[in-house]
C-alpha cells in the first residue's frame, strides 16, 4: 500500500513537471541560447536583455495569436559543445516552436544543424559568418555577413585612413575570426592594399608578444584584428608594451563595454571597429530603444541588444502573418520578410536568408565608442 502510494506520488510529480515544461496551451514557447557566462558573457547578456524587451512588449500589448509568449533561455557558457546540448534540450524537452541565437558564429554553427534537422526555425541576431545560414532553409539572420564587413573595413583603411600596409592577427579557434580574416585578405588586396604579415592565436591565450613582435618587424601601418573583446583587450595592452603604436582596427566582435577595461582604455585610444549600430544615431527608433533599455536594465544597450530585439520581433511578425506557430509556415513567412522596420533599420531577408544592411564604423575615444561613418551595402 505504502509502496503504491509513493510510486503514485512520483508519477504525479513527473506528469506535473512534464506539463509545466510543455507550457499550458495558452503560451507560445520560444527558446534562446547564448553565452551568459564565460569570456563572451556580455554577448549573451546583451542579447537576452534585448530579446526580453521584445517579448515583454508583445505580451503587454495583448500577446501573439491570442497567447502569451514565454522565453526559455539557456547559458551555453561560450562553448560550441554546450550550445549543442542546450539547443537539443530546448527542442526535445521544452518543445519550443522557434529558437533565437547565438551571437558567436561558431556557436550558431553548432546549434543550427539541430534546429535544421528538427525543422525548428532559428534566427541568429548577430552571427555574421556566411556558413551559418547556409546550413539550411530553417536558419535565418537579421544582420549583415562578413564578406560585406571585410569590404567595409578595407574601404575604411584605404580610403578614410589612407593606409596601405596592414598586418592581420586572427583567432584560429573561432569561425568568425578565420572567416572574416580570409575575406579581408582577399578584398584588401583586390582594392590595392598590402598584407605584410599574418599571425594567429587561440581564444583564451594570455601572451601575444611573439605574434606582436613578428608583426612589428614588418612595419605595418595598421593591424586588423577580427576577434572578440576579451582577447583584444589583452592584445592591445601588449601591443603598446612592445612599442607598436599603429592603430588597431577591429570588427563587430570588439563590441563590449569590457573591451576598454583597465589599461586597454589608453591602448585602444584612437582605434576603430566596424559594427551594426551606433547609439549616437539620432534616429528616434534607436533613441527610443535606448531609453526603454536603460529604464529596464540601468545600462546602455549594444549592437547585440538591438539585433536580438529585432530578431524576436521579426519572428513574432512572421508568426502573426502565418496565423500559426507551425514551423514550416513560420519558416516560409520568415523567408518573405521584406522592409521590416526594425530598430537596426529596414530588414529584408534575401534568398540566402541573410539581411542586407549598412555597417557603421566607431572610433574609440576615452574608452567610449564614437560614431565615425556609415557604409552602405
Ligand atoms: N559577428 C560576430 C560573430 O559572428 C558576433 C558579434 C556580433 C559580436 C555583434 C559582437 C557584436 O561571431
Short mmCIF file of C-alpha atoms and ligand atoms in Angstrom, two decimals:
data_model
loop_
_atom_site.label_atom_id
_atom_site.label_comp_id
_atom_site.label_asym_id
_atom_site.label_seq_id
_atom_site.Cartn_x
_atom_site.Cartn_y
_atom_site.Cartn_z
CA UNK A 1 0.00 0.00 0.00
CA UNK A 2 2.74 2.35 1.07
CA UNK A 3 4.85 1.46 -1.95
CA UNK A 4 1.88 2.08 -4.19
CA UNK A 5 1.31 5.47 -2.54
CA UNK A 6 4.89 6.60 -3.13
CA UNK A 7 5.09 5.41 -6.71
CA UNK A 8 1.83 7.21 -7.48
CA UNK A 9 3.32 10.35 -6.00
CA UNK A 10 6.34 10.05 -8.27
CA UNK A 11 4.14 9.58 -11.33
CA UNK A 12 2.04 12.62 -10.40
CA UNK A 13 5.19 14.69 -9.86
CA UNK A 14 6.59 13.57 -13.21
CA UNK A 15 3.37 14.38 -15.07
CA UNK A 16 3.28 17.75 -13.35
CA UNK A 17 6.88 18.56 -14.25
CA UNK A 18 6.27 17.47 -17.83
CA UNK A 19 3.19 19.60 -18.29
CA UNK A 20 4.90 22.63 -16.77
CA UNK A 21 7.74 22.22 -19.20
CA UNK A 22 5.47 21.98 -22.18
CA UNK A 23 3.72 25.16 -21.09
CA UNK A 24 0.00 25.38 -20.77
CA UNK A 25 -1.78 25.65 -24.12
CA UNK A 26 -2.11 29.40 -23.83
CA UNK A 27 1.62 30.02 -24.14
CA UNK A 28 4.00 30.21 -27.09
CA UNK A 29 7.39 28.83 -26.10
CA UNK A 30 10.45 30.42 -27.67
CA UNK A 31 13.96 29.13 -26.95
CA UNK A 32 17.15 31.11 -26.74
CA UNK A 33 20.78 30.05 -26.35
CA UNK A 34 23.61 32.41 -25.52
CA UNK A 35 26.87 32.93 -23.64
CA UNK A 36 25.60 34.30 -20.32
CA UNK A 37 28.91 33.37 -18.69
CA UNK A 38 32.49 32.87 -19.92
CA UNK A 39 34.79 35.16 -21.85
CA UNK A 40 31.98 36.40 -24.13
CA UNK A 41 29.41 36.89 -21.37
CA UNK A 42 28.43 40.38 -22.49
CA UNK A 43 27.31 38.93 -25.86
CA UNK A 44 24.78 36.65 -24.16
CA UNK A 45 23.63 39.16 -21.56
CA UNK A 46 23.13 41.99 -24.07
CA UNK A 47 21.25 39.79 -26.50
CA UNK A 48 18.95 38.18 -23.94
CA UNK A 49 18.16 41.61 -22.49
CA UNK A 50 17.19 42.88 -25.94
CA UNK A 51 15.09 39.82 -26.69
CA UNK A 52 13.29 40.01 -23.32
CA UNK A 53 12.25 43.57 -24.15
CA UNK A 54 10.65 42.33 -27.38
CA UNK A 55 8.80 39.53 -25.55
CA UNK A 56 7.63 41.88 -22.82
CA UNK A 57 6.33 44.43 -25.32
CA UNK A 58 4.39 41.78 -27.23
CA UNK A 59 2.88 40.36 -24.05
CA UNK A 60 1.95 43.81 -22.74
CA UNK A 61 0.16 44.62 -25.96
CA UNK A 62 -2.06 41.55 -25.93
CA UNK A 63 0.37 38.76 -26.78
CA UNK A 64 0.68 36.84 -30.03
CA UNK A 65 -2.10 34.83 -31.72
CA UNK A 66 -4.16 35.23 -28.53
CA UNK A 67 -1.41 33.69 -26.40
CA UNK A 68 1.38 34.89 -24.15
CA UNK A 69 4.97 34.35 -25.25
CA UNK A 70 7.28 32.58 -22.82
CA UNK A 71 11.04 32.75 -23.40
CA UNK A 72 13.29 29.92 -22.20
CA UNK A 73 16.96 30.97 -22.19
CA UNK A 74 19.91 28.63 -21.61
CA UNK A 75 23.53 29.55 -21.00
CA UNK A 76 25.98 27.76 -23.31
CA UNK A 77 28.96 29.19 -21.38
CA UNK A 78 30.51 30.29 -24.66
CA UNK A 79 31.18 26.66 -25.71
CA UNK A 80 30.02 25.15 -29.03
CA UNK A 81 29.51 21.69 -27.42
CA UNK A 82 27.32 23.20 -24.72
CA UNK A 83 25.40 25.11 -27.41
CA UNK A 84 24.51 21.77 -28.99
CA UNK A 85 23.35 20.36 -25.66
CA UNK A 86 21.10 23.27 -24.81
CA UNK A 87 19.57 23.58 -28.29
CA UNK A 88 18.75 19.87 -28.12
CA UNK A 89 17.14 20.45 -24.71
CA UNK A 90 15.11 23.41 -25.98
CA UNK A 91 13.70 21.35 -28.83
CA UNK A 92 13.31 17.92 -27.23
CA UNK A 93 12.46 18.72 -23.60
CA UNK A 94 10.92 22.16 -23.75
CA UNK A 95 9.20 21.78 -27.12
CA UNK A 96 9.95 25.34 -28.21
CA UNK A 97 8.47 26.41 -31.56
CA UNK A 98 11.46 28.55 -32.58
CA UNK A 99 14.99 29.34 -31.43
CA UNK A 100 16.83 32.67 -31.20
CA UNK A 101 20.63 32.61 -31.02
CA UNK A 102 23.58 32.67 -30.95
CA UNK A 103 25.73 35.78 -31.23
CA UNK A 104 29.03 34.00 -31.95
CA UNK A 105 29.20 32.27 -35.34
CA UNK A 106 30.99 29.15 -34.01
CA UNK A 107 28.14 28.51 -31.58
CA UNK A 108 25.41 29.31 -34.11
CA UNK A 109 27.12 26.78 -36.39
CA UNK A 110 26.93 24.24 -33.56
CA UNK A 111 23.25 24.83 -32.79
CA UNK A 112 21.86 25.38 -36.29
CA UNK A 113 22.15 21.79 -37.61
CA UNK A 114 19.99 20.60 -34.69
CA UNK A 115 17.31 23.19 -35.49
CA UNK A 116 17.51 22.29 -39.18
CA UNK A 117 17.19 18.52 -38.54
CA UNK A 118 14.19 19.06 -36.28
CA UNK A 119 12.68 21.64 -38.63
CA UNK A 120 12.57 24.36 -35.99
CA UNK A 121 13.17 27.92 -37.27
CA UNK A 122 16.28 29.56 -35.85
CA UNK A 123 17.20 33.23 -36.13
CA UNK A 124 20.67 34.38 -35.19
CA UNK A 125 20.67 38.04 -34.25
CA UNK A 126 24.35 38.70 -34.79
CA UNK A 127 26.33 35.81 -36.32
CA UNK A 128 27.97 37.19 -39.43
CA UNK A 129 29.79 34.14 -40.84
CA UNK A 130 28.09 33.20 -44.16
CA UNK A 131 28.16 29.46 -43.39
CA UNK A 132 25.63 29.81 -40.56
CA UNK A 133 22.54 30.37 -42.71
CA UNK A 134 23.90 28.06 -45.43
CA UNK A 135 23.19 25.18 -43.00
CA UNK A 136 19.60 25.05 -44.20
CA UNK A 137 16.26 26.64 -45.01
CA UNK A 138 15.20 26.94 -41.36
CA UNK A 139 18.18 29.13 -40.43
CA UNK A 140 17.95 32.93 -40.71
CA UNK A 141 19.84 36.02 -39.59
CA UNK A 142 18.93 39.69 -39.16
CA UNK A 143 22.44 41.13 -39.59
CA UNK A 144 24.90 41.60 -42.47
CA UNK A 145 27.51 38.97 -43.35
CA UNK A 146 31.32 39.04 -43.19
CA UNK A 147 32.21 39.37 -46.87
CA UNK A 148 30.46 42.75 -46.59
CA UNK A 149 32.13 43.55 -43.27
CA UNK A 150 35.51 42.79 -44.90
CA UNK A 151 34.74 45.30 -47.65
CA UNK A 152 33.65 47.90 -45.11
CA UNK A 153 36.90 47.59 -43.15
CA UNK A 154 39.07 47.51 -46.31
CA UNK A 155 37.45 50.67 -47.67
CA UNK A 156 37.80 52.41 -44.33
CA UNK A 157 41.52 51.62 -44.00
CA UNK A 158 42.34 52.52 -47.61
CA UNK A 159 40.03 55.47 -48.28
CA UNK A 160 39.39 57.10 -44.92
CA UNK A 161 42.60 56.36 -43.01
CA UNK A 162 44.62 56.30 -46.25
CA UNK A 163 46.79 53.43 -45.03
CA UNK A 164 48.04 50.66 -47.32
CA UNK A 165 50.28 48.28 -45.36
CA UNK A 166 48.33 46.16 -42.90
CA UNK A 167 49.09 43.17 -40.67
CA UNK A 168 46.45 40.63 -39.70
CA UNK A 169 46.03 38.86 -36.36
CA UNK A 170 43.33 36.17 -36.14
CA UNK A 171 41.89 33.64 -33.69
CA UNK A 172 42.16 30.20 -35.30
CA UNK A 173 39.70 28.67 -32.81
CA UNK A 174 36.91 30.98 -33.96
CA UNK A 175 34.95 30.52 -37.23
CA UNK A 176 34.05 34.18 -37.28
CA UNK A 177 37.65 35.29 -36.92
CA UNK A 178 39.16 32.98 -39.55
CA UNK A 179 36.30 33.64 -41.98
CA UNK A 180 36.48 37.40 -41.68
CA UNK A 181 40.30 37.32 -41.89
CA UNK A 182 40.11 35.37 -45.17
CA UNK A 183 37.50 37.68 -46.70
CA UNK A 184 39.56 40.68 -45.62
CA UNK A 185 42.83 39.35 -47.08
CA UNK A 186 41.21 38.89 -50.46
CA UNK A 187 39.27 42.12 -50.50
CA UNK A 188 42.04 44.34 -49.14
CA UNK A 189 44.48 43.06 -51.78
CA UNK A 190 41.87 43.43 -54.52
CA UNK A 191 41.43 47.05 -53.56
CA UNK A 192 45.17 47.68 -53.81
CA UNK A 193 46.21 47.17 -50.19
CA UNK A 194 49.18 45.13 -48.99
CA UNK A 195 49.05 42.47 -46.24
CA UNK A 196 52.55 42.50 -44.73
CA UNK A 197 52.09 39.80 -42.09
CA UNK A 198 49.50 37.25 -40.89
CA UNK A 199 49.71 35.93 -37.33
CA UNK A 200 47.32 33.81 -35.29
CA UNK A 201 46.39 32.87 -31.73
CA UNK A 202 43.78 30.75 -29.97
CA UNK A 203 40.96 32.21 -27.89
CA UNK A 204 41.97 32.21 -24.26
CA UNK A 205 45.71 32.74 -24.92
CA UNK A 206 47.21 35.21 -22.49
CA UNK A 207 50.52 36.05 -24.12
CA UNK A 208 50.55 37.58 -27.61
CA UNK A 209 54.04 39.06 -27.56
CA UNK A 210 55.62 36.61 -30.01
CA UNK A 211 52.97 37.33 -32.65
CA UNK A 212 53.08 41.07 -32.00
CA UNK A 213 56.87 41.11 -32.25
CA UNK A 214 56.75 39.40 -35.66
CA UNK A 215 54.15 41.91 -36.77
CA UNK A 216 56.23 44.84 -35.55
CA UNK A 217 59.22 43.64 -37.56
CA UNK A 218 57.20 44.13 -40.77
CA UNK A 219 56.38 47.78 -40.02
CA UNK A 220 52.65 47.74 -40.78
CA UNK A 221 50.68 51.00 -40.80
CA UNK A 222 47.72 49.35 -39.05
CA UNK A 223 46.76 45.93 -37.65
CA UNK A 224 43.41 44.31 -38.37
CA UNK A 225 42.25 42.02 -35.55
CA UNK A 226 38.92 40.29 -36.27
CA UNK A 227 38.43 38.76 -32.80
CA UNK A 228 36.42 39.01 -29.58
CA UNK A 229 36.75 41.71 -26.94
CA UNK A 230 38.39 39.73 -24.13
CA UNK A 231 41.37 38.77 -26.29
CA UNK A 232 41.54 42.18 -27.99
CA UNK A 233 41.73 43.87 -24.59
CA UNK A 234 44.93 41.93 -23.76
CA UNK A 235 46.34 42.19 -27.28
CA UNK A 236 46.02 45.99 -27.29
CA UNK A 237 47.85 46.35 -23.99
CA UNK A 238 50.70 44.05 -25.05
CA UNK A 239 50.99 45.72 -28.46
CA UNK A 240 51.66 49.06 -26.77
CA UNK A 241 54.04 47.42 -24.30
CA UNK A 242 56.30 46.21 -27.11
CA UNK A 243 56.18 49.62 -28.79
CA UNK A 244 53.64 49.00 -31.54
CA UNK A 245 51.93 52.36 -31.84
CA UNK A 246 49.92 51.98 -35.06
CA UNK A 247 46.11 51.94 -34.98
CA UNK A 248 44.44 48.61 -34.26
CA UNK A 249 41.36 48.04 -36.39
CA UNK A 250 38.56 45.68 -35.45
CA UNK A 251 35.16 44.31 -36.29
CA UNK A 252 31.84 43.74 -34.52
CA UNK A 253 33.38 41.16 -32.14
CA UNK A 254 35.09 44.06 -30.37
CA UNK A 255 31.81 45.46 -29.19
CA UNK A 256 31.55 45.20 -25.42
CA UNK A 257 31.83 47.66 -22.57
CA UNK A 258 34.61 45.36 -21.35
CA UNK A 259 36.78 45.99 -24.43
CA UNK A 260 38.40 49.10 -22.95
CA UNK A 261 38.66 47.92 -19.35
CA UNK A 262 41.86 48.71 -17.45
CA UNK A 263 44.95 49.65 -19.43
CA UNK A 264 43.17 48.95 -22.73
CA UNK A 265 41.38 52.28 -22.35
CA UNK A 266 44.62 54.04 -23.31
CA UNK A 267 45.94 51.26 -25.52
CA UNK A 268 42.88 51.49 -27.78
CA UNK A 269 42.57 55.27 -27.88
CA UNK A 270 42.01 56.39 -31.48
CA UNK A 271 41.39 52.84 -32.75
CA UNK A 272 38.37 51.86 -34.85
CA UNK A 273 36.00 48.96 -35.41
CA UNK A 274 33.04 48.16 -37.64
CA UNK A 275 29.70 47.13 -36.20
CA UNK A 276 25.92 47.20 -36.66
CA UNK A 277 24.57 50.27 -34.83
CA UNK A 278 25.76 53.49 -33.26
CA UNK A 279 23.99 54.56 -30.07
CA UNK A 280 24.72 58.16 -31.16
CA UNK A 281 22.43 57.77 -34.17
CA UNK A 282 19.61 60.33 -33.60
CA UNK A 283 17.05 58.08 -35.36
CA UNK A 284 14.01 58.06 -33.00
CA UNK A 285 13.70 54.25 -33.23
CA UNK A 286 17.25 53.88 -31.87
CA UNK A 287 16.92 56.57 -29.21
CA UNK A 288 13.57 55.22 -28.06
CA UNK A 289 15.03 51.72 -27.73
CA UNK A 290 17.96 53.08 -25.71
CA UNK A 291 15.52 54.82 -23.37
CA UNK A 292 13.44 51.67 -22.81
CA UNK A 293 16.54 49.53 -22.34
CA UNK A 294 18.10 51.93 -19.84
CA UNK A 295 14.86 52.14 -17.85
CA UNK A 296 14.69 48.37 -17.55
CA UNK A 297 18.34 47.42 -17.11
CA UNK A 298 20.08 50.60 -15.96
CA UNK A 299 22.79 50.25 -18.63
CA UNK A 300 23.34 51.11 -22.29
CA UNK A 301 22.35 48.58 -24.97
CA UNK A 302 24.95 47.48 -27.53
CA UNK A 303 24.70 46.05 -31.05
CA UNK A 304 23.58 42.65 -29.79
CA UNK A 305 20.72 44.10 -27.73
CA UNK A 306 19.35 45.90 -30.78
CA UNK A 307 19.78 42.91 -33.07
CA UNK A 308 18.23 40.40 -30.63
CA UNK A 309 15.22 42.68 -30.20
CA UNK A 310 14.82 42.78 -33.98
CA UNK A 311 15.31 39.00 -34.26
CA UNK A 312 12.46 38.46 -31.78
CA UNK A 313 10.15 40.99 -33.42
CA UNK A 314 10.76 39.56 -36.89
CA UNK A 315 9.92 36.09 -35.60
CA UNK A 316 6.70 37.31 -33.95
CA UNK A 317 5.77 39.21 -37.09
CA UNK A 318 6.23 36.07 -39.19
CA UNK A 319 4.05 34.09 -36.77
CA UNK A 320 1.39 36.77 -36.95
CA UNK A 321 1.41 36.69 -40.74
CA UNK A 322 1.37 32.88 -40.72
CA UNK A 323 -1.52 32.92 -38.23
CA UNK A 324 0.10 29.94 -36.52
CA UNK A 325 3.32 28.78 -34.85
CA UNK A 326 3.52 25.82 -37.24
CA UNK A 327 7.23 25.59 -38.02
CA UNK A 328 7.03 25.17 -41.77
CA UNK A 329 4.59 28.04 -42.21
CA UNK A 330 6.63 30.30 -39.93
CA UNK A 331 9.79 29.43 -41.86
CA UNK A 332 8.04 30.35 -45.13
CA UNK A 333 6.88 33.68 -43.70
CA UNK A 334 10.34 34.45 -42.30
CA UNK A 335 11.76 33.95 -45.78
CA UNK A 336 9.28 36.53 -47.10
CA UNK A 337 10.31 39.26 -44.62
CA UNK A 338 10.52 42.47 -46.60
CA UNK A 339 11.24 46.06 -45.48
CA UNK A 340 10.52 45.24 -41.85
CA UNK A 341 11.08 48.42 -39.82
CA UNK A 342 13.47 47.23 -37.12
CA UNK A 343 15.38 49.27 -34.57
CA UNK A 344 18.50 48.44 -36.59
CA UNK A 345 16.90 49.78 -39.79
CA UNK A 346 14.90 48.25 -42.64
CA UNK A 347 15.29 44.48 -42.73
CA UNK A 348 14.65 42.30 -45.77
CA UNK A 349 15.62 38.63 -45.84
CA UNK A 350 17.27 37.57 -49.10
CA UNK A 351 17.46 34.18 -50.84
CA UNK A 352 20.33 33.06 -48.63
CA UNK A 353 18.27 34.02 -45.54
CA UNK A 354 20.59 36.91 -44.73
CA UNK A 355 19.80 40.58 -44.17
CA UNK A 356 21.36 43.30 -46.32
CA UNK A 357 22.15 46.27 -44.08
CA UNK A 358 24.61 49.13 -43.68
CA UNK A 359 27.53 48.95 -41.25
CA UNK A 360 28.92 51.68 -39.03
CA UNK A 361 32.50 52.48 -38.06
CA UNK A 362 33.04 53.56 -34.45
CA UNK A 363 36.09 55.30 -33.03
CA UNK A 364 37.33 54.58 -29.51
CA UNK A 365 37.75 57.78 -27.50
CA UNK A 366 38.28 57.87 -23.76
CA UNK A 367 37.10 54.27 -23.55
CA UNK A 368 33.82 55.12 -25.34
CA UNK A 369 32.61 54.34 -28.85
CA UNK A 370 32.07 57.41 -31.03
CA UNK A 371 30.30 57.38 -34.39
CA UNK A 372 32.68 57.84 -37.32
CA UNK A 373 30.89 56.83 -40.53
CA UNK A 374 28.23 54.66 -42.13
CA UNK A 375 28.98 52.31 -45.01
CA UNK A 376 26.03 51.35 -47.22
CA UNK A 377 25.81 47.86 -48.74
N1 LIG B 1 29.52 38.74 -35.66
C1 LIG B 1 30.10 38.01 -34.55
C2 LIG B 1 30.19 36.54 -34.95
O1 LIG B 1 29.66 36.14 -35.92
C3 LIG B 1 29.31 38.17 -33.28
C4 LIG B 1 29.08 39.56 -32.81
C5 LIG B 1 28.07 40.36 -33.36
C6 LIG B 1 29.83 40.09 -31.81
C7 LIG B 1 27.83 41.64 -32.93
C8 LIG B 1 29.61 41.38 -31.37
C9 LIG B 1 28.62 42.17 -31.95
O2 LIG B 1 30.77 35.74 -34.29
#
